[in-house]
Coordinates of C-alpha atoms in Angstrom, one line a residue:
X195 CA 83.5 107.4 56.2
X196 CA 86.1 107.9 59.1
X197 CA 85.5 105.3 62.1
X198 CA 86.7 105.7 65.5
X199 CA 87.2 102.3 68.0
X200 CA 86.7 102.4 71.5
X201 CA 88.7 99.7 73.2
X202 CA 86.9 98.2 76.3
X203 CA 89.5 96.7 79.4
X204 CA 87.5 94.7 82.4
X205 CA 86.2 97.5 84.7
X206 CA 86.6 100.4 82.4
X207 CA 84.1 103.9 83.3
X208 CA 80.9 104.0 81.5
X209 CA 81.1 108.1 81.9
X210 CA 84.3 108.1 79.9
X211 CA 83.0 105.6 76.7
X212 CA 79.9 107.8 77.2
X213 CA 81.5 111.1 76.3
X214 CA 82.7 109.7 73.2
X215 CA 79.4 107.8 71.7
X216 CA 77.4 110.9 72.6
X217 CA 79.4 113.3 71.2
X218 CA 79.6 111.2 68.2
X219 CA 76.4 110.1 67.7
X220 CA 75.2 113.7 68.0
X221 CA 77.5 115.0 65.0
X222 CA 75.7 112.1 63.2
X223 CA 72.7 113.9 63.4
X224 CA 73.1 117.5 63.9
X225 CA 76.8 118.3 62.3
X226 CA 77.7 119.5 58.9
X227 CA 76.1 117.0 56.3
X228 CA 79.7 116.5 55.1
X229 CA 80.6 114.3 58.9
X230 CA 77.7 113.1 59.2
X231 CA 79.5 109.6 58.5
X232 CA 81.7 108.6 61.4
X233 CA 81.3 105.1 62.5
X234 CA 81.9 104.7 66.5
X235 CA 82.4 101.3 67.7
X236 CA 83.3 99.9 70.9
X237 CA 85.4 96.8 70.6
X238 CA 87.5 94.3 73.4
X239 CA 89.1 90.6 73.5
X240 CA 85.6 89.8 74.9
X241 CA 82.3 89.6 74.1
X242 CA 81.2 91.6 77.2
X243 CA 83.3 93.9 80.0
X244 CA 81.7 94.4 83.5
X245 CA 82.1 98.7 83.9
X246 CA 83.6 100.0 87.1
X247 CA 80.5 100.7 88.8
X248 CA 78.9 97.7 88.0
X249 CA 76.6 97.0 84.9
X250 CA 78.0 94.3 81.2
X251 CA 78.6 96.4 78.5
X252 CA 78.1 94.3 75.2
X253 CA 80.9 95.5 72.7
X254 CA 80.2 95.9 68.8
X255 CA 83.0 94.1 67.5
X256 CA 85.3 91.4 69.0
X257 CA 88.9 91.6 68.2
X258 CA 91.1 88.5 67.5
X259 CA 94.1 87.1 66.4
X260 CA 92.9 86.1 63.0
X261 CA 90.6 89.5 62.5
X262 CA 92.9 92.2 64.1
X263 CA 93.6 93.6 60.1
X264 CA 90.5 94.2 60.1
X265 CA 91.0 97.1 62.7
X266 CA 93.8 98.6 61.5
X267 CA 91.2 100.7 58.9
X268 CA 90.2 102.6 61.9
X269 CA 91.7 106.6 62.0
X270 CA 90.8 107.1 65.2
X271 CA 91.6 104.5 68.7
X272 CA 90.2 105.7 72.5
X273 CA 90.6 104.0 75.2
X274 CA 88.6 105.1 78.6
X275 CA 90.4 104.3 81.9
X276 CA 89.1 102.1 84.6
X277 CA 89.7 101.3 88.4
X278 CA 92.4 98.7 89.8
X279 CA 90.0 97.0 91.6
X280 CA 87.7 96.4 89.0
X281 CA 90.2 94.2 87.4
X282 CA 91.0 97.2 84.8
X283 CA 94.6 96.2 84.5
X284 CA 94.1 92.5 85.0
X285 CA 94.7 92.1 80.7
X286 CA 96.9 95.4 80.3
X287 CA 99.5 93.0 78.7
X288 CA 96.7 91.6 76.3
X289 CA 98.8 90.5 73.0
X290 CA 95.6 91.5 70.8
X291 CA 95.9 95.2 72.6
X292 CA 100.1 95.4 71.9
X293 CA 99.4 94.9 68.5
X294 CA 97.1 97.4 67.7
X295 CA 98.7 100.1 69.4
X296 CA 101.9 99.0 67.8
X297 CA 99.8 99.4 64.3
X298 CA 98.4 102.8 65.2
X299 CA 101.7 104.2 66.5
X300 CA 104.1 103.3 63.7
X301 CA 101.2 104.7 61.7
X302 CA 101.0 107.6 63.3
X303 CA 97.1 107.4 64.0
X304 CA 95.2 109.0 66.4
X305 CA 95.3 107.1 70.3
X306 CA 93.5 108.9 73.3
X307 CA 93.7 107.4 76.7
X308 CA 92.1 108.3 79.5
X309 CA 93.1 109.1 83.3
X310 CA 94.3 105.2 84.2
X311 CA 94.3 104.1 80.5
X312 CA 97.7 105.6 79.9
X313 CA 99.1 102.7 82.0
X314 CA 97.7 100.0 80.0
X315 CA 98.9 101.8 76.8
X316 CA 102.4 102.3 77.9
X317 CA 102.5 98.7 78.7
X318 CA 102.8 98.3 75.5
X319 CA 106.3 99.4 75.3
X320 CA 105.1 101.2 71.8
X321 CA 104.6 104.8 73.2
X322 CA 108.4 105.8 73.3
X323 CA 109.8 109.9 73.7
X324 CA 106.1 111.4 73.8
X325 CA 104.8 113.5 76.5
X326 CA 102.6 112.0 78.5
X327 CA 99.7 112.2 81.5
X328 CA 97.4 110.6 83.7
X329 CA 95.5 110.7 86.9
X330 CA 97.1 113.1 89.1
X331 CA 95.4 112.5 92.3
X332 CA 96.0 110.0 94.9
X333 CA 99.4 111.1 95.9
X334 CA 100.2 111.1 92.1
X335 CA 100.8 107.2 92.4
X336 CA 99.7 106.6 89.1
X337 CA 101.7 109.6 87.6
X338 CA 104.8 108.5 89.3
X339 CA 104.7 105.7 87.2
X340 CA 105.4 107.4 84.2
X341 CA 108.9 107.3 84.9
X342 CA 109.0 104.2 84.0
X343 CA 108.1 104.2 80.8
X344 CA 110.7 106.2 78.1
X345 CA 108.0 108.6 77.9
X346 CA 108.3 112.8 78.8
X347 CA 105.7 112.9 81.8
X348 CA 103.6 116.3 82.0
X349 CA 101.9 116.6 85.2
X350 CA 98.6 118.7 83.5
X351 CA 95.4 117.4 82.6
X352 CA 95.3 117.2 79.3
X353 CA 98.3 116.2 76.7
X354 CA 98.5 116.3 73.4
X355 CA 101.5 115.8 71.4
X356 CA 101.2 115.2 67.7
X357 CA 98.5 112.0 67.2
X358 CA 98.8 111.3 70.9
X359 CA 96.1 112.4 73.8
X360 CA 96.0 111.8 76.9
X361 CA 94.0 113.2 80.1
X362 CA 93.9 113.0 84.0
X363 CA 90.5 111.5 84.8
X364 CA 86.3 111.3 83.6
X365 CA 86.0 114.8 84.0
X366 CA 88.1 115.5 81.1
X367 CA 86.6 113.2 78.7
X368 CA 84.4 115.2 77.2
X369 CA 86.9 117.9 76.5
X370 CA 88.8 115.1 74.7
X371 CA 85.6 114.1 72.8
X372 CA 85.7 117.8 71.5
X373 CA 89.5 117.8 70.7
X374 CA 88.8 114.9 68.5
X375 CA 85.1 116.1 66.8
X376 CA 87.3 119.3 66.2
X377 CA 90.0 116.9 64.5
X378 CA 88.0 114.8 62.6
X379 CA 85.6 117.7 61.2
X380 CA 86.0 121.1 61.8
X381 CA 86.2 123.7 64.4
X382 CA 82.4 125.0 62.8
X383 CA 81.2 121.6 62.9
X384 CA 82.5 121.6 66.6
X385 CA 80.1 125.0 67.5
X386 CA 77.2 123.0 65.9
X387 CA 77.3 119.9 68.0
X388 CA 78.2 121.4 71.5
X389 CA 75.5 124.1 71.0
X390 CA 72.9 121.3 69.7
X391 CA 73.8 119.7 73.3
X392 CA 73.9 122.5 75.6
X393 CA 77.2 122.1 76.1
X394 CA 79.8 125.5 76.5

């Protein structure tokens, strides 16, 4: 069984963890028998995060100091964006958070953040010489950031170099969703589940 986490912040989109538990949860029930088995979960420091628009979201599984082996298992780690003022990157320096992306980077697993997201992983200071995105509106405030970080900013919408994606904004979630169905399954498997859903 292959199992994917999706790591909450305070204020993170709703659309964004949507894409991903939809997606999945279709291919649970309409893909190829043989991926019918992917485990989504959504996990955080906390037992609950207030979304950006409002609205708790209860999370799955609580990661902790003493239990964060227990996530390491995981092939797959997402985390959807989320707006300032929402407090998204009130915890970006969470210790539990650095050491998890530390695990999945020097273990080359699969990390996808989304639109403001990237910030928070980067703040990590584990992401080092990969090319990177994020939002690329608002007077590219958020993308001039990048430079910051020893990262290679590309200023396109979606990123993906090696085991690291990474998107501008909600809009290309469910693209990313797709990229990672594809990944995990198959291309056929793919066809299935976006036709099951309507989706081009």
């Amino acid at each position: 069984m292959k199992k994917i986490a999706v790591f909450l912040f305070e204020g993170a989109e709703l659309f964004e963890i949507a894409s991903f538990t939809d997606v999945f949860g279709w291919n649970n029930v309409v893909g190829l028998k043989e991926f019918r088995d992917i485990k989504l979960e959504t996990i955080s420091y906390k037992e609950s995060i207030k979304c950006a628009w409002g609205g708790n979201l209860r999370v799955e599984k609580v990661i902790t100091e003493e239990n964060i082996e227990e996530f390491f298992c995981y092939d797959a780690l997402i985390i959807p964006g989320g707006f300032g003022r929402a407090n998204f990157f009130e915890d970006k320096n969470n210790e539990i958070f650095k050491k998890l992306i530390k695990y999945f980077s020097e273990n080359n697993k699969i990390i996808i953040a989304i639109c403001s997201a990237v910030i928070n992983l980067l703040e990590s200071g584990y992401i080092k010489n990969k090319k990177v995105t994020t939002y690329l509106l608002d007077n590219k405030r958020y993308f001039n950031q990048l430079k910051n970080y020893n990262i290679i900013p590309v200023e396109e919408e979606i990123v993906i170099d090696d085991n690291l994606f990474t998107c501008s904004g909600p809009g290309n979630a469910l693209e990313m969703s797709f990229k990672l169905l594809e990944k995990l399954t198959s291309s056929e498997n793919l066809e299935i589940v976006k036709k099951n859903m309507f989706l081009k």
